[in-house]
Structures are given as structure tokens and as C-alpha cells.
Amino acid sequence: MRAIFLSRPLKELVGHYVKYRKEVSASLDQLLPESQFRLYGTSTRYPQKLEKQVDLKCLSQGVYEVCRATDKIRIIVLSKIPEGEHNAIWRLFSAERESVIQARDQYHVRQRDMSTIVQQLFEYYQLERIDMPYTAEHFKRDYVLNHLNLLPADEVLQRYSPDERLKDLSPD
């Protein structure tokens, strides 16, 4: 049972690839060639448990390859990616304090329409608040708190019962 759980991300990646290939092809009878697709996975830390199940071939520092049937999957281990301006965006997600600081200093915005998460992460790191661990739950909570003002107060208050709203108020 444990082995199935550990390899599930690879199976899901292959499943998404198969679905995507069907969606972008002219028809199911005329699928685009497999050679036009690449499979990539990312991991913050080296996948030790996965290594026990599959052969991880090291292609370069921080980049590994796994073969599943006829599919080759590249795994990018963010905490192992070498320093350098060209790798800064990867290293922002490395979860290693020194790597994040270096990446933050090296990263330059290349596109104005960056994804919201990358922009939020970059703003967070610009404030030098990079003490780990900063989880996805922390991010969600901070994001909501920083954007709560975009909703009307009455809409926010509707989400709470009268008892919850009065709980911390004194009778006066």
C-alpha cells in the first residue's frame, strides 16, 4: 500500500499528460506525436522514498530522470538546483533559507503578468520574512488576511454566527 502512495504523483502526472495530449490533438485518431511533449515534476527536497522504488538517474545538479514504461519524467529538486540568476525562480521555492535569500537577490521580474502566487512569494521574500517553515496553509491565511479588505464588511460578517461575532466583546 505504501509503495502505491509514493508513486502516485508520477502516475497522476502521466495521467494529466495523456488527457492533455488528447485535448490539444486534432482528434483521437490523430494524436500529436509523443516527441512534442515533455514530463516534469518538481520537489522541494530530494525524493528519498521515491528513489527506493524507481531508478533516479542524475542528469545534472538537481535534475533527475525517471523512466516509467516509455515515458521519461524529469524531476527538478529545487533545493539542489545550482546558484545563478537563470535558476533564481526555482530556488525561490527551495525551502532553504540561504538559497531563498540568494535567489531573491538574483531574481529580476521578466514578465509583468507573473502568476499571483509567485508575485506574493516574491513580495513576502522582499520583506525578508523568510523564516521557514512557511507552509501552503500559512500562505492561504496570509493571502486572505491581506485581501480581506476587498470584501464588504457585511459580506464577511455573514459568515459568522451572532455568538461568534460577540464572543470577544464586553457587555459595555
XYZ file of N, CA and C in Angstrom:
516
model
N 0.824 -1.194 0.000
C 0.000 0.000 0.000
C 0.869 1.259 0.000
N 1.913 1.276 0.763
C 2.792 2.443 0.861
C 3.435 2.774 -0.484
N 3.858 1.763 -1.201
C 4.519 1.986 -2.486
C 3.578 2.647 -3.487
N 2.327 2.292 -3.452
C 1.352 2.891 -4.357
C 1.226 4.380 -4.062
N 1.182 4.733 -2.787
C 1.052 6.139 -2.403
C 2.251 6.952 -2.879
N 3.452 6.407 -2.730
C 4.652 7.160 -3.061
C 4.792 7.420 -4.550
N 4.348 6.505 -5.383
C 4.497 6.705 -6.822
C 3.265 7.374 -7.441
N 2.268 7.689 -6.632
C 1.042 8.296 -7.151
C 1.298 9.596 -7.911
N 2.166 10.506 -7.426
C 2.379 11.728 -8.207
C 2.872 11.459 -9.624
N 3.705 10.449 -9.815
C 4.169 10.127 -11.160
C 3.023 9.606 -12.009
N 2.184 8.773 -11.422
C 1.027 8.250 -12.155
C 0.069 9.384 -12.520
N -0.139 10.310 -11.589
C -1.022 11.443 -11.866
C -0.448 12.331 -12.960
N 0.856 12.546 -12.934
C 1.493 13.343 -13.971
C 1.296 12.715 -15.340
N 1.513 11.423 -15.442
C 1.323 10.720 -16.715
C -0.149 10.791 -17.134
N -1.056 10.641 -16.176
C -2.488 10.741 -16.482
C -2.867 12.108 -17.029
N -2.346 13.167 -16.431
C -2.625 14.528 -16.921
C -2.040 14.734 -18.318
N -0.859 14.171 -18.534
C -0.235 14.273 -19.852
C -1.110 13.597 -20.913
N -1.592 12.396 -20.626
C -2.426 11.662 -21.585
C -3.682 12.476 -21.911
N -4.319 13.016 -20.898
C -5.530 13.826 -21.101
C -5.210 15.082 -21.918
N -4.125 15.765 -21.560
C -3.741 16.987 -22.265
C -3.431 16.696 -23.739
N -2.714 15.619 -23.988
C -2.367 15.258 -25.364
C -3.623 15.041 -26.202
N -4.625 14.416 -25.605
C -5.895 14.200 -26.319
C -6.609 15.520 -26.583
N -6.561 16.434 -25.599
C -7.263 17.714 -25.740
C -6.649 18.609 -26.812
N -5.332 18.604 -26.940
C -4.686 19.518 -27.884
C -4.510 18.919 -29.276
N -4.802 17.650 -29.433
C -4.686 16.999 -30.744
C -5.937 17.259 -31.575
N -5.760 17.146 -32.886
C -6.881 17.387 -33.808
C -8.033 16.426 -33.551
N -7.714 15.173 -33.281
C -8.732 14.170 -32.965
C -8.052 13.023 -32.237
N -8.851 12.127 -31.692
C -8.286 10.961 -31.006
C -7.594 10.020 -31.985
N -7.974 10.112 -33.261
C -7.327 9.293 -34.297
C -6.035 9.933 -34.813
N -5.845 11.224 -34.523
C -4.650 11.946 -34.979
C -3.987 12.652 -33.796
N -3.520 11.876 -32.842
C -2.846 12.454 -31.678
C -1.507 13.055 -32.086
N -1.165 14.167 -31.477
C 0.152 14.750 -31.709
C 1.212 13.747 -31.280
N 2.370 13.755 -31.914
C 3.413 12.786 -31.565
C 3.911 12.979 -30.126
N 4.231 11.873 -29.482
C 4.734 11.919 -28.109
C 5.989 12.772 -28.003
N 6.751 12.855 -29.078
C 8.002 13.612 -29.065
C 7.781 15.118 -28.856
N 6.546 15.583 -29.014
C 6.255 17.001 -28.818
C 5.929 17.343 -27.363
N 6.043 16.378 -26.480
C 5.689 16.589 -25.079
C 6.858 16.199 -24.175
N 6.955 16.876 -23.041
C 7.933 16.540 -22.008
C 7.201 16.499 -20.674
N 7.621 15.615 -19.793
C 7.013 15.492 -18.471
C 7.998 15.968 -17.413
N 7.548 16.897 -16.561
C 8.384 17.439 -15.500
C 7.640 17.375 -14.176
N 8.392 17.096 -13.137
C 7.877 17.152 -11.779
C 8.863 17.952 -10.948
N 8.375 18.605 -9.913
C 9.272 19.344 -9.026
C 9.113 18.833 -7.608
N 10.185 18.947 -6.867
C 10.187 18.552 -5.469
C 11.074 19.532 -4.716
N 10.633 19.929 -3.549
C 11.443 20.847 -2.758
C 12.709 20.156 -2.283
N 12.562 18.929 -1.837
C 13.708 18.169 -1.318
C 13.900 16.893 -2.143
N 15.058 16.309 -1.989
C 15.375 15.083 -2.727
C 14.376 13.981 -2.355
N 13.754 13.338 -3.335
C 12.720 12.326 -3.071
C 13.311 10.962 -2.680
N 13.759 10.845 -1.433
C 14.422 9.625 -0.962
C 13.522 8.397 -1.034
N 12.255 8.557 -0.674
C 11.344 7.407 -0.699
C 11.086 6.946 -2.129
N 10.957 7.897 -3.032
C 10.752 7.545 -4.440
C 11.983 6.829 -4.991
N 13.158 7.259 -4.566
C 14.406 6.652 -5.029
C 14.470 5.158 -4.693
N 13.804 4.775 -3.607
C 13.797 3.360 -3.223
C 12.920 2.521 -4.146
N 12.025 3.179 -4.883
C 11.087 2.462 -5.745
C 11.461 2.483 -7.225
N 12.131 3.551 -7.645
C 12.463 3.701 -9.058
C 13.927 4.097 -9.194
N 14.444 3.940 -10.390
C 15.816 4.334 -10.659
C 15.838 5.812 -11.021
N 16.435 6.635 -10.151
C 16.574 8.067 -10.412
C 17.938 8.305 -11.045
N 17.938 8.694 -12.288
C 19.183 8.952 -12.995
C 19.506 10.442 -12.884
N 20.687 10.785 -12.382
C 21.096 12.185 -12.241
C 21.557 12.706 -13.601
N 20.880 13.745 -14.105
C 21.245 14.345 -15.388
C 22.179 15.534 -15.195
N 21.937 16.292 -14.138
C 22.787 17.421 -13.759
C 22.424 17.767 -12.323
N 23.140 18.712 -11.740
C 22.890 19.046 -10.339
C 21.428 19.464 -10.147
N 20.689 18.678 -9.355
C 19.295 18.975 -9.051
C 18.285 18.488 -10.069
N 18.743 17.868 -11.136
C 17.834 17.398 -12.194
C 18.020 15.895 -12.370
N 16.910 15.168 -12.253
C 16.936 13.709 -12.322
C 15.924 13.244 -13.360
N 16.098 12.000 -13.784
C 15.171 11.419 -14.743
C 14.690 10.072 -14.236
N 13.384 9.844 -14.418
C 12.748 8.586 -14.062
C 12.106 8.056 -15.334
N 12.255 6.779 -15.579
C 11.583 6.160 -16.718
C 10.424 5.318 -16.203
N 9.248 5.560 -16.752
C 8.062 4.763 -16.442
C 7.515 4.291 -17.781
N 7.660 3.008 -18.024
C 7.290 2.429 -19.321
C 8.066 3.177 -20.406
N 7.376 3.808 -21.359
C 8.074 4.536 -22.419
C 8.224 6.016 -22.106
N 7.700 6.457 -20.963
C 7.759 7.870 -20.589
C 9.012 8.183 -19.786
N 9.636 9.298 -20.116
C 10.761 9.803 -19.334
C 10.274 11.049 -18.607
N 10.470 11.054 -17.298
C 9.997 12.158 -16.464
C 11.199 12.821 -15.822
N 11.320 14.124 -16.018
C 12.375 14.899 -15.366
C 11.853 15.364 -14.018
N 12.665 15.192 -13.005
C 12.323 15.676 -11.667
C 13.342 16.732 -11.293
N 12.857 17.916 -10.986
C 13.713 19.028 -10.603
C 13.633 19.163 -9.090
N 14.751 18.955 -8.416
C 14.817 19.060 -6.960
C 15.283 20.479 -6.637
N 14.345 21.310 -6.206
C 14.575 22.744 -6.069
C 15.676 23.096 -5.078
N 15.829 22.298 -4.029
C 16.863 22.601 -3.041
C 18.255 22.199 -3.529
N 18.331 21.516 -4.658
C 19.624 21.065 -5.196
C 20.039 21.811 -6.463
N 19.193 22.695 -6.948
C 19.488 23.446 -8.167
C 20.668 24.386 -7.901
N 21.634 24.483 -8.829
C 22.790 25.349 -8.604
C 22.413 26.835 -8.581
N 23.266 27.602 -7.900
C 23.065 29.052 -7.846
C 23.178 29.644 -9.234
N 22.637 30.823 -9.384
C 22.747 31.545 -10.641
C 21.458 32.260 -10.949
N 21.593 33.397 -11.608
C 20.417 34.205 -11.941
C 19.397 33.414 -12.764
N 19.876 32.556 -13.660
C 18.975 31.784 -14.514
C 18.172 30.748 -13.719
N 18.610 30.410 -12.505
C 17.895 29.445 -11.663
C 17.168 30.102 -10.494
N 17.175 31.413 -10.422
C 16.632 32.118 -9.252
C 15.167 31.783 -8.989
N 14.351 31.720 -10.022
C 12.926 31.447 -9.799
C 12.725 30.075 -9.170
N 13.521 29.079 -9.588
C 13.420 27.746 -8.993
C 13.814 27.795 -7.518
N 14.895 28.486 -7.235
C 15.450 28.499 -5.889
C 14.578 29.280 -4.908
N 13.698 30.151 -5.405
C 12.744 30.830 -4.509
C 11.867 29.816 -3.788
N 11.668 28.659 -4.396
C 10.814 27.616 -3.831
C 11.615 26.492 -3.168
N 12.898 26.692 -2.940
C 13.765 25.624 -2.438
C 13.554 25.296 -0.969
N 12.920 26.168 -0.215
C 12.649 25.969 1.215
C 13.929 25.930 2.046
N 15.019 26.442 1.500
C 16.259 26.555 2.250
C 16.611 28.033 2.353
N 16.694 28.500 3.571
C 16.843 29.933 3.854
C 17.905 30.624 2.997
N 19.135 30.114 3.000
C 20.220 30.755 2.260
C 19.950 30.765 0.753
N 19.412 29.674 0.253
C 19.087 29.603 -1.180
C 18.012 30.611 -1.546
N 17.021 30.746 -0.695
C 15.936 31.687 -0.952
C 16.465 33.121 -0.935
N 17.316 33.440 0.019
C 17.878 34.793 0.103
C 18.689 35.105 -1.154
N 19.538 34.174 -1.564
C 20.333 34.386 -2.775
C 19.427 34.535 -3.997
N 18.440 33.680 -4.093
C 17.529 33.728 -5.243
C 16.736 35.024 -5.261
N 16.284 35.450 -4.101
C 15.538 36.709 -4.011
C 16.380 37.869 -4.522
N 17.666 37.871 -4.165
C 18.558 38.944 -4.589
C 18.898 38.869 -6.073
N 18.857 37.669 -6.649
C 19.218 37.482 -8.055
C 18.029 37.606 -8.999
N 16.834 37.398 -8.468
C 15.660 37.326 -9.342
C 15.260 38.709 -9.844
N 15.008 38.792 -11.133
C 14.523 40.019 -11.751
C 13.227 39.696 -12.480
N 12.220 40.515 -12.277
C 10.928 40.281 -12.924
C 11.118 40.416 -14.429
N 10.787 39.358 -15.137
C 10.914 39.361 -16.597
C 9.563 39.585 -17.269
N 8.502 39.246 -16.554
C 7.163 39.400 -17.117
C 6.301 40.172 -16.128
N 5.580 41.114 -16.632
C 4.713 41.913 -15.762
C 3.546 41.087 -15.228
N 3.080 40.113 -15.999
C 1.899 39.338 -15.600
C 2.296 38.001 -14.967
N 3.189 38.062 -13.979
C 3.588 36.847 -13.252
C 2.369 36.272 -12.547
N 2.453 35.008 -12.229
C 1.339 34.407 -11.502
C 1.225 35.056 -10.128
N 0.034 35.063 -9.596
C -0.223 35.682 -8.298
C 0.611 35.054 -7.198
N 0.739 33.752 -7.208
C 1.488 33.083 -6.149
C 2.955 33.483 -6.193
N 3.553 33.504 -7.376
C 4.963 33.891 -7.463
C 5.132 35.337 -7.017
N 4.220 36.206 -7.448
C 4.310 37.614 -7.044
C 4.165 37.748 -5.529
N 3.214 37.050 -4.929
C 3.031 37.094 -3.476
C 4.266 36.561 -2.763
N 4.810 35.464 -3.251
C 6.001 34.887 -2.638
C 7.163 35.869 -2.729
N 7.321 36.484 -3.881
C 8.412 37.426 -4.069
C 8.255 38.624 -3.136
N 7.043 39.157 -3.015
C 6.805 40.275 -2.092
C 7.103 39.852 -0.656
N 6.716 38.657 -0.323
C 6.969 38.135 1.024
C 8.468 38.065 1.287
N 9.215 37.551 0.325
C 10.666 37.444 0.492
C 11.330 38.815 0.476
N 10.766 39.761 -0.264
C 11.337 41.107 -0.277
C 11.309 41.718 1.120
N 10.335 41.331 1.915
C 10.229 41.837 3.291
C 11.179 41.108 4.235
N 11.926 40.146 3.698
C 12.882 39.343 4.461
C 12.222 38.528 5.562
N 10.980 38.168 5.367
C 10.269 37.310 6.312
C 10.344 35.887 5.801
N 11.512 35.326 5.777
C 11.666 34.024 5.155
C 12.051 32.943 6.148
N 11.679 33.112 7.389
C 11.933 32.049 8.346
C 11.052 30.866 7.992
N 11.658 29.715 7.858
C 10.929 28.508 7.500
C 10.463 27.815 8.762
N 9.455 26.991 8.776
C 8.705 26.629 7.588
C 7.554 27.600 7.329
N 7.323 27.884 6.086
C 6.192 28.686 5.653
C 5.394 27.775 4.740
N 4.291 27.259 5.255
C 3.532 26.232 4.544
C 2.477 26.848 3.631
N 1.846 25.995 2.850
C 0.749 26.434 1.986
C -0.389 26.990 2.839
N -0.609 26.402 4.006
C -1.656 26.913 4.907
C -1.315 28.328 5.386
N -0.047 28.560 5.713
C 0.379 29.912 6.094
C 0.116 30.887 4.947
N 0.470 30.467 3.723
C 0.274 31.329 2.562
C -1.200 31.676 2.379
N -2.067 30.660 2.452
C -3.501 30.890 2.273
C -4.030 31.866 3.311
N -3.635 31.657 4.566
C -4.097 32.533 5.651
C -3.614 33.966 5.415
N -2.339 34.133 5.106
C -1.798 35.470 4.857
C -2.454 36.121 3.653
N -2.698 35.331 2.622
C -3.327 35.871 1.419
C -4.722 36.406 1.750
N -5.506 35.620 2.485
C -6.859 36.053 2.859
C -6.794 37.314 3.718
N -5.919 37.308 4.709
C -5.795 38.481 5.578
C -5.392 39.736 4.799
N -4.504 39.586 3.848
C -4.049 40.735 3.061
C -5.074 41.217 2.042
N -6.086 40.394 1.755
C -7.080 40.769 0.749
C -8.506 40.835 1.298
N -8.643 40.642 2.577
C -9.972 40.666 3.197
C -10.660 42.016 2.996
N -9.869 43.069 2.941
C -10.429 44.413 2.763
C -11.118 44.601 1.415
N -10.952 43.676 0.501
C -11.597 43.775 -0.810
C -13.078 43.404 -0.749
N -13.483 42.744 0.345
C -14.879 42.353 0.511
C -15.593 43.344 1.427
N -16.881 43.606 1.184
C -17.641 44.456 2.090
C -17.742 43.786 3.473
N -17.679 44.576 4.533
C -17.694 44.051 5.899
C -18.926 43.186 6.158
N -20.104 43.615 5.669
C -21.314 42.834 5.934
C -21.245 41.443 5.292
N -20.565 41.342 4.150
C -20.411 40.042 3.493
C -19.509 39.121 4.326
N -18.475 39.678 4.907
C -17.579 38.897 5.763
C -18.315 38.476 7.034
N -19.044 39.392 7.638
C -19.746 39.105 8.895
C -20.830 38.044 8.728
N -21.419 37.933 7.545
C -22.451 36.925 7.302
C -21.922 35.503 7.480
N -20.619 35.334 7.387
C -20.009 34.007 7.507
C -19.902 33.542 8.957
N -20.238 34.419 9.904
C -20.106 34.092 11.322
C -21.458 34.208 12.017
N -21.670 33.332 12.982
C -22.914 33.380 13.761
C -22.867 34.597 14.685
N -24.031 35.065 15.164
C -24.043 36.195 16.105
C -23.195 35.902 17.355
N -23.241 34.665 17.849
C -22.429 34.317 19.027
C -20.941 34.475 18.743
N -20.503 34.043 17.558
C -19.088 34.173 17.204
C -18.683 35.637 17.087
N -19.571 36.474 16.567
C -19.256 37.877 16.389
C -19.182 38.616 17.715
N -19.957 38.179 18.714
C -19.986 38.858 20.007
C -19.052 38.247 21.042
N -18.438 37.147 20.743
C -17.664 36.362 21.687
C -16.630 37.187 22.460
N -15.848 37.998 21.819
C -14.769 38.726 22.484
C -15.148 40.144 22.894
N -16.405 40.513 22.744
C -16.837 41.871 23.112
C -17.323 41.905 24.556
N -17.030 42.989 25.230
C -17.532 43.145 26.600
C -18.987 43.606 26.539
N -19.759 43.391 27.606
C -21.163 43.796 27.618
C -21.359 45.302 27.394
N -20.365 46.065 27.709
C -20.478 47.522 27.522
C -20.408 47.862 26.048
